Tab-separated table of C-alpha atoms in Angstrom:
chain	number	residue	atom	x	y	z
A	1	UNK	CA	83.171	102.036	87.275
A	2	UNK	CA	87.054	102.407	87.944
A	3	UNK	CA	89.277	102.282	85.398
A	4	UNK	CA	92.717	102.016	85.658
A	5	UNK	CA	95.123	101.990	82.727
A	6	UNK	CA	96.580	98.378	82.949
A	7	UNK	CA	94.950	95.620	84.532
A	8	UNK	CA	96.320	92.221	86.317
A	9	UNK	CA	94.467	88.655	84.408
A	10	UNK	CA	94.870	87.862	88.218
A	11	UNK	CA	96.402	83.866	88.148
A	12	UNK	CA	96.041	82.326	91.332
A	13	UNK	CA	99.516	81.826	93.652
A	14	UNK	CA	99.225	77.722	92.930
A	15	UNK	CA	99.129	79.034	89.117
A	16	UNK	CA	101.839	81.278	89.286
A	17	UNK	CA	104.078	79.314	90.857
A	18	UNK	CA	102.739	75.801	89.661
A	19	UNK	CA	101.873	76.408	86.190
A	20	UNK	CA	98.411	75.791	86.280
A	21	UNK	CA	95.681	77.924	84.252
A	22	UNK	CA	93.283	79.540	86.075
A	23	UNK	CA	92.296	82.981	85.501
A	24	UNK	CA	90.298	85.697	87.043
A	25	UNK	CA	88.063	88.265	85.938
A	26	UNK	CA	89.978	91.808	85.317
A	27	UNK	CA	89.333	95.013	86.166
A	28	UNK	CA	88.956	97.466	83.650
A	29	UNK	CA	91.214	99.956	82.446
A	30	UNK	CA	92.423	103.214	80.178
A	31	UNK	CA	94.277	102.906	77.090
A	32	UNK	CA	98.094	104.122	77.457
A	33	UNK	CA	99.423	106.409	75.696
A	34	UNK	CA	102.102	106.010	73.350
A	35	UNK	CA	106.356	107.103	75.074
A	36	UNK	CA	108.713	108.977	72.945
A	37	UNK	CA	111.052	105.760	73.637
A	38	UNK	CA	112.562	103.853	70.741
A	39	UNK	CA	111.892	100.048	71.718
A	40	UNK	CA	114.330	97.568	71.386
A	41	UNK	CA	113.169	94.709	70.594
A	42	UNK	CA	114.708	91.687	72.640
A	43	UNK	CA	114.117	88.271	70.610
A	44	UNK	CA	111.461	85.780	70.160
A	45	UNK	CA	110.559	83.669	73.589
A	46	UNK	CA	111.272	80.160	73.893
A	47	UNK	CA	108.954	77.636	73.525
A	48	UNK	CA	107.904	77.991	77.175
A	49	UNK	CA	104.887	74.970	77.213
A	50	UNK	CA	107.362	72.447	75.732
A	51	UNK	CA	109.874	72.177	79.069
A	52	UNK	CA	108.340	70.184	81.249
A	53	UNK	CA	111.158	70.639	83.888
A	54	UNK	CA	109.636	72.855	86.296
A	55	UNK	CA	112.962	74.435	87.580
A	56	UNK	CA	114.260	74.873	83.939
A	57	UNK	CA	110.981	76.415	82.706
A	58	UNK	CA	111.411	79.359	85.782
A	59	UNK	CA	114.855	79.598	84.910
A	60	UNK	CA	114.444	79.804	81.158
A	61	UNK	CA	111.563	82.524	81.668
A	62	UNK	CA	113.578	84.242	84.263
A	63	UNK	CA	116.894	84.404	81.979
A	64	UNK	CA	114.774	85.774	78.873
A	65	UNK	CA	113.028	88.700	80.403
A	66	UNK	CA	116.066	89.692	82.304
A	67	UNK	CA	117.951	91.585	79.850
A	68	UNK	CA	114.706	93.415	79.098
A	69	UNK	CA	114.210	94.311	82.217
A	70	UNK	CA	117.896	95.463	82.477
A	71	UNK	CA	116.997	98.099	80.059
A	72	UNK	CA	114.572	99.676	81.313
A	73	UNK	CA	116.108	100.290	84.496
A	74	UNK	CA	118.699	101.306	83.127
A	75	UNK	CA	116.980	103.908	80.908
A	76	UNK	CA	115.393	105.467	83.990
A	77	UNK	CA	118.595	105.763	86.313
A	78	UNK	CA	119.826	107.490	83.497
A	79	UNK	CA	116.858	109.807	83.288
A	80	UNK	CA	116.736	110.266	87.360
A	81	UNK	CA	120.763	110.866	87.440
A	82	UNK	CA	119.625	114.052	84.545
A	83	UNK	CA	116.619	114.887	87.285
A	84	UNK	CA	118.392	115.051	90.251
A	85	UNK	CA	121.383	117.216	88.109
A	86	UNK	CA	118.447	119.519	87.408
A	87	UNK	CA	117.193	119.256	90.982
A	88	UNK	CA	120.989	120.732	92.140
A	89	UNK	CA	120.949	123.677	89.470
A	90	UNK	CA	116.932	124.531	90.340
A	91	UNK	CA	118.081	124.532	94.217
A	92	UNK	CA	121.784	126.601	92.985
A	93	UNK	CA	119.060	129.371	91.250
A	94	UNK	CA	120.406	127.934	87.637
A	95	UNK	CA	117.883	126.448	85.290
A	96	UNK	CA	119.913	126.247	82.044
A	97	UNK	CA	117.941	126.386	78.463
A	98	UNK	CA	119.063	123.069	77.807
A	99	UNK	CA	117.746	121.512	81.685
A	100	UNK	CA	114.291	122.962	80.622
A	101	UNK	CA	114.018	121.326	77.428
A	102	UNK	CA	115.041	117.880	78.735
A	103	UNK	CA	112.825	118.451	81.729
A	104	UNK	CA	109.872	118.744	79.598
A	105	UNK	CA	110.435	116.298	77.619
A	106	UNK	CA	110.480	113.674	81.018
A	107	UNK	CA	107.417	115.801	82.231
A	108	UNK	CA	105.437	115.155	78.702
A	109	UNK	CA	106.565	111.117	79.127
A	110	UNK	CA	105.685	110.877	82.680
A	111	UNK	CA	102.130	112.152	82.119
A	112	UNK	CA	103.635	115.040	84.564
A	113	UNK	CA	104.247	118.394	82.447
A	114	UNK	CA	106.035	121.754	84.435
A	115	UNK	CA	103.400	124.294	85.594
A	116	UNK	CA	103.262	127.280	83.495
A	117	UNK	CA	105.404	129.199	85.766
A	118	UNK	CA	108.528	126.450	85.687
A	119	UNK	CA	110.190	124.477	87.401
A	120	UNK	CA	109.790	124.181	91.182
A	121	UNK	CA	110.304	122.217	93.902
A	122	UNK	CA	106.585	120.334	93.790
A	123	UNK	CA	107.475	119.463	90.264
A	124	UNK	CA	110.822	118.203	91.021
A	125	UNK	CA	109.576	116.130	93.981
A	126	UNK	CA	106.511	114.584	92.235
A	127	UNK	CA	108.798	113.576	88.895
A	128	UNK	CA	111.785	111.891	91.560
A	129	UNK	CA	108.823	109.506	92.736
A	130	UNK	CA	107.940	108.886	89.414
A	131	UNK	CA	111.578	108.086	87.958
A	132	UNK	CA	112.739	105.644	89.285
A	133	UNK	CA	113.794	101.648	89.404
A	134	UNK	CA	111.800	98.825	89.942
A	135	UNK	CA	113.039	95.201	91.473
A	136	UNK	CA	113.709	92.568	88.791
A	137	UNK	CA	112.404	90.565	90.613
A	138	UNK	CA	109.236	91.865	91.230
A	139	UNK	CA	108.588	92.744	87.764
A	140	UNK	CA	109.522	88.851	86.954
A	141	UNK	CA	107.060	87.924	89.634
A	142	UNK	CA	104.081	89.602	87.510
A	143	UNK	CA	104.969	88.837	84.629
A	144	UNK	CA	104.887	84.885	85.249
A	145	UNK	CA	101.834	85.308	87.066
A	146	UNK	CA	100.192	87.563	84.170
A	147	UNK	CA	101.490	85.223	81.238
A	148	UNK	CA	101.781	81.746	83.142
A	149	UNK	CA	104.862	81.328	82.804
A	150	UNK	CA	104.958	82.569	79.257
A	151	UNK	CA	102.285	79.921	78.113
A	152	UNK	CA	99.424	82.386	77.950
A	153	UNK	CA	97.679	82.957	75.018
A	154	UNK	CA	98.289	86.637	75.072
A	155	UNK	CA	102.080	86.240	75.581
A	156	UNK	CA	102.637	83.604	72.634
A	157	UNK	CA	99.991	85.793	70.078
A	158	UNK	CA	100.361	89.325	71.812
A	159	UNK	CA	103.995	89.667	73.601
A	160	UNK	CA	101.854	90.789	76.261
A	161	UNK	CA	103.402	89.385	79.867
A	162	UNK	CA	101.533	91.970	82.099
A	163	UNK	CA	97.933	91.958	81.380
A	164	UNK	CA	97.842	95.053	79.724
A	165	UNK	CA	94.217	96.119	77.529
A	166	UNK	CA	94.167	98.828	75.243
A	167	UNK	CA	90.646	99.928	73.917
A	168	UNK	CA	90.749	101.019	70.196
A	169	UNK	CA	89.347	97.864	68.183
A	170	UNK	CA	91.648	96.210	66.601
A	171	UNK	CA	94.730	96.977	68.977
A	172	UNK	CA	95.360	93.631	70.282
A	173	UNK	CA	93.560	90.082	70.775
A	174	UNK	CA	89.581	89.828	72.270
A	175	UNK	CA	89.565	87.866	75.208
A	176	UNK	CA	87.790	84.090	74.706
A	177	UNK	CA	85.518	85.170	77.772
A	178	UNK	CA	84.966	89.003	77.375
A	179	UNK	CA	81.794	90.327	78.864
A	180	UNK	CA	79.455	91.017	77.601
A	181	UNK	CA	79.137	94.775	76.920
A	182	UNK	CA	83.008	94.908	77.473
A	183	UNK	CA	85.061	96.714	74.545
A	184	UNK	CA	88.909	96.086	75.515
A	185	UNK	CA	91.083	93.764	74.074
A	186	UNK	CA	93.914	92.764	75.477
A	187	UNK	CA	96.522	94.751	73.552
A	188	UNK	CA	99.274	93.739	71.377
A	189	UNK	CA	102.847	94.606	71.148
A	190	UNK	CA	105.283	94.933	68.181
A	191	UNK	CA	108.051	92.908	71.054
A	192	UNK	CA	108.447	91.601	74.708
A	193	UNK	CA	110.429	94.912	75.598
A	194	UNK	CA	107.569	96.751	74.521
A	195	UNK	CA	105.427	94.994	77.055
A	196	UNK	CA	108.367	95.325	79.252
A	197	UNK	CA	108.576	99.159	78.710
A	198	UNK	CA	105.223	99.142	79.026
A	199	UNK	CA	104.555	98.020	82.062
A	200	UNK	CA	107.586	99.959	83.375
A	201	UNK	CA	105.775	103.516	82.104
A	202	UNK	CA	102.168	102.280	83.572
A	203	UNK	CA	103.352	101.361	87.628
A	204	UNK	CA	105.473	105.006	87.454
A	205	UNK	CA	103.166	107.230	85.969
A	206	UNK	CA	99.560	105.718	86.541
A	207	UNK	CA	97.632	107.699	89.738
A	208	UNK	CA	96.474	103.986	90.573
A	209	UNK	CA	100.157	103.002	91.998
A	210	UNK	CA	100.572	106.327	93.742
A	211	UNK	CA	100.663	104.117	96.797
A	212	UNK	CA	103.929	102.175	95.099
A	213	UNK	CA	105.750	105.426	94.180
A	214	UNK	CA	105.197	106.323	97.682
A	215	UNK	CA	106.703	103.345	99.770
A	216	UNK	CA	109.428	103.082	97.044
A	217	UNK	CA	110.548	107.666	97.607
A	218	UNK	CA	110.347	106.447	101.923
A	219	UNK	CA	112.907	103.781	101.216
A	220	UNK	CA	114.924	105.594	98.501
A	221	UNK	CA	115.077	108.644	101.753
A	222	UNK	CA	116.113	105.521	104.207
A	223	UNK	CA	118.746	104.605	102.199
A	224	UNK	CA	117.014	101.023	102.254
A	225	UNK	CA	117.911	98.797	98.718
A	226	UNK	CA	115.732	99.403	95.937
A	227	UNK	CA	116.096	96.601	93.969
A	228	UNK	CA	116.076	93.797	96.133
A	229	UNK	CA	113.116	90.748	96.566
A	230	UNK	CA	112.533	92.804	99.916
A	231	UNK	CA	111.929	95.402	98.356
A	232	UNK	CA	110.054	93.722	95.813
A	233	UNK	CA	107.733	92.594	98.515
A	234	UNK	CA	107.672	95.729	100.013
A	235	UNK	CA	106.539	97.562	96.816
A	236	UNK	CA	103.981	94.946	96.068
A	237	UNK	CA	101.834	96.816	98.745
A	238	UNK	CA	101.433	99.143	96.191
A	239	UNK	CA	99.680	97.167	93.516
A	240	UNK	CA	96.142	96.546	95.369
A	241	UNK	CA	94.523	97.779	92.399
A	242	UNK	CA	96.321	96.046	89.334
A	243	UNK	CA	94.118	93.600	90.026
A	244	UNK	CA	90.120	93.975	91.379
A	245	UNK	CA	91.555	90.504	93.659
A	246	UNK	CA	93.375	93.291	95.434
A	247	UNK	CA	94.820	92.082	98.845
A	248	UNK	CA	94.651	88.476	97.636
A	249	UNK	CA	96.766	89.307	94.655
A	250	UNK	CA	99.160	91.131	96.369
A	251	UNK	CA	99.281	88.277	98.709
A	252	UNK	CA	100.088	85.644	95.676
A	253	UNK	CA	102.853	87.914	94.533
A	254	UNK	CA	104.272	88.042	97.440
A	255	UNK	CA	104.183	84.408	98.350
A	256	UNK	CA	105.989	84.359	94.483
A	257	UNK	CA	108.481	86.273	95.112
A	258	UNK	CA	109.644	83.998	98.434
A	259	UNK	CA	109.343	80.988	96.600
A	260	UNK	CA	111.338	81.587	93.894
A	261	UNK	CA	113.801	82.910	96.160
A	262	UNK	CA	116.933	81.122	94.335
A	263	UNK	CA	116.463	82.706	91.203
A	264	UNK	CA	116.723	86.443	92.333
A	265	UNK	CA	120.300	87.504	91.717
């Protein structure tokens, strides 16, 4: 049985973009592991269920995650601009004492550690497709689609917008319709920018979104935009297994991401 280490609760496009609540059966997955990263936390979410303005609920969703998402881009062009400055001293024949140290810190939170020999230029290559943004809006996309617009269950109780299990008992909230056999819950975060940061660490570090890293390195080499909704689309290629709907939920996303074309800045 696969297991991946976060998992889609798969809402159908006329959900995600809608509002209904329908959900689908998830795949399973492998607990995270805990980043070195202090989380900030970002504020309690708005009463999401009570606007019944459909516009005003996207935009108030939209609005509140932002800033979250804000940081943790930020955090990692901060951590790639360090990467590619070690990159440039690795290619000059100058690893400095202090470029190690930092390097293996980013290698132990990437899941990604330097080979026993050091630094070279497979490890260098394999941590640039790792660190590095994602589109706001794409990450907005799934995170309506996981939560329902912030109505789910596990986003009020949990401050978990992305689906994400964890597997010790006790670490989050047993799903209402959990198999039978099945031992994850789906887990629960101390704030939303801990499910933000999250979610960030699981799509650049986790071998199931190789395929994302990949497409997101070929444009990065093209010079194409990284953080724009065609770029979200394009990325969304890589996410056929967040969820076991696979082509059909990369399909919904991307149908989400076009129709809620007016709120991508």
């Amino acid at each position: 049985m696969r297991k991946f280490e976060v998992v889609t609760l798969g809402l159908a496009v006329a959900v995600a973009i809608y509002g209904f609540t329908t959900y689908q059966h998830p795949a399973p997955k492998t607990e995270s592991d805990k980043s070195e990263l202090v989380i900030l936390p970002v504020g309690n979410a708005p009463d999401f269920a009570a606007i019944d303005n459909t516009k005003e609920k996207k935009q108030a969703f939209f609005d509140f995650l932002r800033p979250g998402i804000a940081i943790e881009n930020s955090r990692i062009n901060k951590e790639r601009k360090r990467l590619l400055a070690i990159q440039q001293h690795f290619e000059a024949n100058y690893v400095s004492s202090e470029d190690m140290a930092y390097a293996q810190r980013l290698g132990k939170l990437y899941s990604n550690p330097i080979p026993a020999t050091g630094i070279d230029e497979r490890w260098l290559t394999s941590m640039l497709k790792s660190v590095n943004v994602l589109p706001e809006s794409l990450v907005l996309t799934q995170a309506a689609n996981e939560s329902a617009w912030g109505t789910s269950r596990f986003a009020r109780e949990a401050n978990n917008y992305f689906g994400q299990w964890c597997y010790t008992k006790g670490c989050g909230l047993v799903p209402l319709k959990r198999s039978e056999g099945m031992t994850h819950e789906v887990a629960k975060f101390s704030s939303v920018q801990e499910s933000i940061h999250r979610y960030f660490m699981n799509v650049n570090r986790n071998r199931a979104y190789r395929e994302l890293r990949d497409i997101r390195s070929i444009r990065d080499m093209e010079q194409l935009a990284m953080t724009s909704p065609e770029a979200a689309v394009a990325l969304s290629e890589g996410l056929l297994r967040y969820s076991e709907r696979g082509e059909a939920y990369v399909k919904d996303l991307q149908t989400m991401i076009r129709h809620n074309q007016t709120y991508w800045q």
